Amino acid sequence: MMKRRKAREFALQILYQYDITGHPPDDETFNGRREGSPVAGDVNDFAKDLVLGTIENIEEIDGILLSAARNWEIGRIAAVDRGILRLSIYELLFRDDIPAAVTLNEAIEIAKKYSTGESYSFING
């Protein structure tokens, strides 16, 4: 279980970079991070799947995000929170192998670690 959390945190970092720069990650992005800090192969593989799946479906994911976050523009949502929400929506929509309760719990725990004190309650809905 902790490996998957590590992968989600790694995916969040890469999505944050993508969100800020607008440059999609390439193999070097994933491999470079693995060399910079030890990331096990299975952690890297799961993170890569999450990131690439999220980016591939970003328009649909953002549409769902905006319909749920009424009166919010996508750019007004903090970048870290936006990344957590995007990853979570991707998992809920496209990863049938991950129980929804696990996805939601992971999103809240990652928000507690990487975002503000109020963010986890925003992410929780």
PDB file of C-alpha atoms in Angstrom:
ATOM      1  CA  MET A   1       0.000   0.000   0.000  1.00  0.00           C
ATOM      2  CA  MET A   2       2.781   2.449   0.816  1.00  0.00           C
ATOM      3  CA  LYS A   3       4.306   1.837  -2.620  1.00  0.00           C
ATOM      4  CA  ARG A   4       1.144   3.090  -4.257  1.00  0.00           C
ATOM      5  CA  ARG A   5       1.104   6.190  -2.048  1.00  0.00           C
ATOM      6  CA  LYS A   6       4.709   6.853  -3.019  1.00  0.00           C
ATOM      7  CA  ALA A   7       3.722   6.456  -6.678  1.00  0.00           C
ATOM      8  CA  ARG A   8       0.825   8.882  -6.266  1.00  0.00           C
ATOM      9  CA  GLU A   9       3.119  11.429  -4.621  1.00  0.00           C
ATOM     10  CA  PHE A  10       5.638  10.980  -7.440  1.00  0.00           C
ATOM     11  CA  ALA A  11       2.829  11.360 -10.008  1.00  0.00           C
ATOM     12  CA  LEU A  12       1.648  14.526  -8.268  1.00  0.00           C
ATOM     13  CA  GLN A  13       5.128  16.050  -8.548  1.00  0.00           C
ATOM     14  CA  ILE A  14       5.285  15.297 -12.260  1.00  0.00           C
ATOM     15  CA  LEU A  15       1.746  16.588 -12.884  1.00  0.00           C
ATOM     16  CA  TYR A  16       2.614  19.750 -10.970  1.00  0.00           C
ATOM     17  CA  GLN A  17       5.626  20.239 -13.237  1.00  0.00           C
ATOM     18  CA  TYR A  18       3.438  19.638 -16.298  1.00  0.00           C
ATOM     19  CA  ASP A  19       0.796  22.060 -15.020  1.00  0.00           C
ATOM     20  CA  ILE A  20       3.347  24.830 -14.429  1.00  0.00           C
ATOM     21  CA  THR A  21       5.496  24.372 -17.550  1.00  0.00           C
ATOM     22  CA  GLY A  22       2.957  23.005 -20.023  1.00  0.00           C
ATOM     23  CA  HIS A  23       5.528  20.442 -21.181  1.00  0.00           C
ATOM     24  CA  PRO A  24       4.327  16.834 -21.085  1.00  0.00           C
ATOM     25  CA  PRO A  25       6.708  14.463 -19.321  1.00  0.00           C
ATOM     26  CA  ASP A  26       8.887  12.148 -21.342  1.00  0.00           C
ATOM     27  CA  ASP A  27      10.787   9.007 -20.356  1.00  0.00           C
ATOM     28  CA  GLU A  28      13.651  11.170 -19.152  1.00  0.00           C
ATOM     29  CA  THR A  29      11.338  12.892 -16.678  1.00  0.00           C
ATOM     30  CA  PHE A  30      10.476   9.582 -15.054  1.00  0.00           C
ATOM     31  CA  ASN A  31      13.971   8.098 -15.304  1.00  0.00           C
ATOM     32  CA  GLY A  32      15.682  11.284 -14.167  1.00  0.00           C
ATOM     33  CA  ARG A  33      13.593  11.380 -11.037  1.00  0.00           C
ATOM     34  CA  ARG A  34      14.328   7.739 -10.401  1.00  0.00           C
ATOM     35  CA  GLU A  35      18.048   8.470 -10.561  1.00  0.00           C
ATOM     36  CA  GLY A  36      17.703  11.601  -8.401  1.00  0.00           C
ATOM     37  CA  SER A  37      15.974   9.730  -5.617  1.00  0.00           C
ATOM     38  CA  PRO A  38      15.396   6.024  -5.323  1.00  0.00           C
ATOM     39  CA  VAL A  39      12.036   5.145  -6.861  1.00  0.00           C
ATOM     40  CA  ALA A  40      11.398   1.435  -7.277  1.00  0.00           C
ATOM     41  CA  GLY A  41      10.467   0.242 -10.752  1.00  0.00           C
ATOM     42  CA  ASP A  42       6.905  -0.732  -9.830  1.00  0.00           C
ATOM     43  CA  VAL A  43       6.386   2.628  -8.106  1.00  0.00           C
ATOM     44  CA  ASN A  44       7.700   4.396 -11.202  1.00  0.00           C
ATOM     45  CA  ASP A  45       5.490   2.290 -13.483  1.00  0.00           C
ATOM     46  CA  PHE A  46       2.310   3.030 -11.509  1.00  0.00           C
ATOM     47  CA  ALA A  47       3.187   6.740 -11.325  1.00  0.00           C
ATOM     48  CA  LYS A  48       3.830   6.842 -15.059  1.00  0.00           C
ATOM     49  CA  ASP A  49       0.473   5.186 -15.744  1.00  0.00           C
ATOM     50  CA  LEU A  50      -1.303   7.709 -13.514  1.00  0.00           C
ATOM     51  CA  VAL A  51       0.433  10.711 -15.070  1.00  0.00           C
ATOM     52  CA  LEU A  52       0.048   9.683 -18.701  1.00  0.00           C
ATOM     53  CA  GLY A  53      -3.552   8.568 -18.178  1.00  0.00           C
ATOM     54  CA  THR A  54      -4.409  11.837 -16.462  1.00  0.00           C
ATOM     55  CA  ILE A  55      -2.816  13.938 -19.197  1.00  0.00           C
ATOM     56  CA  GLU A  56      -4.444  11.872 -21.949  1.00  0.00           C
ATOM     57  CA  ASN A  57      -7.873  12.476 -20.402  1.00  0.00           C
ATOM     58  CA  ILE A  58      -7.262  15.971 -18.999  1.00  0.00           C
ATOM     59  CA  GLU A  59     -10.121  17.681 -20.870  1.00  0.00           C
ATOM     60  CA  GLU A  60     -12.714  15.210 -19.616  1.00  0.00           C
ATOM     61  CA  ILE A  61     -11.206  15.265 -16.123  1.00  0.00           C
ATOM     62  CA  ASP A  62     -11.198  19.076 -15.988  1.00  0.00           C
ATOM     63  CA  GLY A  63     -14.800  19.159 -17.202  1.00  0.00           C
ATOM     64  CA  ILE A  64     -15.835  16.918 -14.330  1.00  0.00           C
ATOM     65  CA  LEU A  65     -13.721  18.916 -11.894  1.00  0.00           C
ATOM     66  CA  LEU A  66     -15.322  22.192 -12.969  1.00  0.00           C
ATOM     67  CA  SER A  67     -18.843  20.778 -12.783  1.00  0.00           C
ATOM     68  CA  ALA A  68     -18.184  19.659  -9.200  1.00  0.00           C
ATOM     69  CA  ALA A  69     -16.345  22.825  -8.130  1.00  0.00           C
ATOM     70  CA  ARG A  70     -19.104  25.278  -8.939  1.00  0.00           C
ATOM     71  CA  ASN A  71     -18.142  28.947  -9.119  1.00  0.00           C
ATOM     72  CA  TRP A  72     -14.468  28.026  -9.483  1.00  0.00           C
ATOM     73  CA  GLU A  73     -12.242  28.471 -12.495  1.00  0.00           C
ATOM     74  CA  ILE A  74      -9.608  25.783 -12.994  1.00  0.00           C
ATOM     75  CA  GLY A  75      -6.816  28.347 -12.602  1.00  0.00           C
ATOM     76  CA  ARG A  76      -8.132  29.476  -9.214  1.00  0.00           C
ATOM     77  CA  ILE A  77      -7.697  26.028  -7.707  1.00  0.00           C
ATOM     78  CA  ALA A  78      -4.218  25.763  -6.170  1.00  0.00           C
ATOM     79  CA  ALA A  79      -1.856  23.835  -8.461  1.00  0.00           C
ATOM     80  CA  VAL A  80      -1.179  21.108  -5.880  1.00  0.00           C
ATOM     81  CA  ASP A  81      -4.887  20.649  -5.168  1.00  0.00           C
ATOM     82  CA  ARG A  82      -5.633  20.646  -8.889  1.00  0.00           C
ATOM     83  CA  GLY A  83      -3.073  17.880  -9.382  1.00  0.00           C
ATOM     84  CA  ILE A  84      -4.478  15.793  -6.542  1.00  0.00           C
ATOM     85  CA  LEU A  85      -8.016  16.205  -7.850  1.00  0.00           C
ATOM     86  CA  ARG A  86      -7.010  15.358 -11.414  1.00  0.00           C
ATOM     87  CA  LEU A  87      -5.197  12.200 -10.309  1.00  0.00           C
ATOM     88  CA  SER A  88      -8.152  11.161  -8.184  1.00  0.00           C
ATOM     89  CA  ILE A  89     -10.698  11.746 -10.925  1.00  0.00           C
ATOM     90  CA  TYR A  90      -8.529   9.748 -13.324  1.00  0.00           C
ATOM     91  CA  GLU A  91      -8.410   6.842 -10.867  1.00  0.00           C
ATOM     92  CA  LEU A  92     -12.158   6.973 -10.230  1.00  0.00           C
ATOM     93  CA  LEU A  93     -13.062   7.063 -13.930  1.00  0.00           C
ATOM     94  CA  PHE A  94     -10.450   4.910 -15.577  1.00  0.00           C
ATOM     95  CA  ARG A  95      -8.960   2.535 -12.990  1.00  0.00           C
ATOM     96  CA  ASP A  96     -11.521  -0.106 -12.085  1.00  0.00           C
ATOM     97  CA  ASP A  97      -8.845  -2.022 -10.184  1.00  0.00           C
ATOM     98  CA  ILE A  98      -8.656   0.675  -7.482  1.00  0.00           C
ATOM     99  CA  PRO A  99     -11.564   0.930  -5.015  1.00  0.00           C
ATOM    100  CA  ALA A 100     -13.101   4.401  -4.845  1.00  0.00           C
ATOM    101  CA  ALA A 101     -12.652   4.511  -1.061  1.00  0.00           C
ATOM    102  CA  VAL A 102      -8.907   3.937  -1.480  1.00  0.00           C
ATOM    103  CA  THR A 103      -8.626   6.695  -4.092  1.00  0.00           C
ATOM    104  CA  LEU A 104     -10.490   9.185  -1.900  1.00  0.00           C
ATOM    105  CA  ASN A 105      -8.509   8.321   1.229  1.00  0.00           C
ATOM    106  CA  GLU A 106      -5.212   8.618  -0.638  1.00  0.00           C
ATOM    107  CA  ALA A 107      -6.224  12.011  -2.050  1.00  0.00           C
ATOM    108  CA  ILE A 108      -7.032  13.325   1.419  1.00  0.00           C
ATOM    109  CA  GLU A 109      -3.818  11.988   2.962  1.00  0.00           C
ATOM    110  CA  ILE A 110      -1.671  13.407   0.147  1.00  0.00           C
ATOM    111  CA  ALA A 111      -3.442  16.767   0.477  1.00  0.00           C
ATOM    112  CA  LYS A 112      -2.690  16.796   4.207  1.00  0.00           C
ATOM    113  CA  LYS A 113       0.979  16.217   3.415  1.00  0.00           C
ATOM    114  CA  TYR A 114       1.492  18.519   0.426  1.00  0.00           C
ATOM    115  CA  SER A 115      -1.126  21.244   0.618  1.00  0.00           C
ATOM    116  CA  THR A 116      -2.661  23.666   3.087  1.00  0.00           C
ATOM    117  CA  GLY A 117      -4.618  22.774   6.195  1.00  0.00           C
ATOM    118  CA  GLU A 118      -7.908  23.592   4.483  1.00  0.00           C
ATOM    119  CA  SER A 119      -7.147  21.789   1.237  1.00  0.00           C
ATOM    120  CA  TYR A 120      -7.944  18.293   2.380  1.00  0.00           C
ATOM    121  CA  SER A 121     -11.488  19.336   3.310  1.00  0.00           C
ATOM    122  CA  PHE A 122     -11.874  21.048  -0.106  1.00  0.00           C
ATOM    123  CA  ILE A 123     -10.654  17.857  -1.783  1.00  0.00           C
ATOM    124  CA  ASN A 124     -12.970  15.774   0.380  1.00  0.00           C
ATOM    125  CA  GLY A 125     -15.888  17.761  -1.049  1.00  0.00           C
TER     126      GLY A 125
END
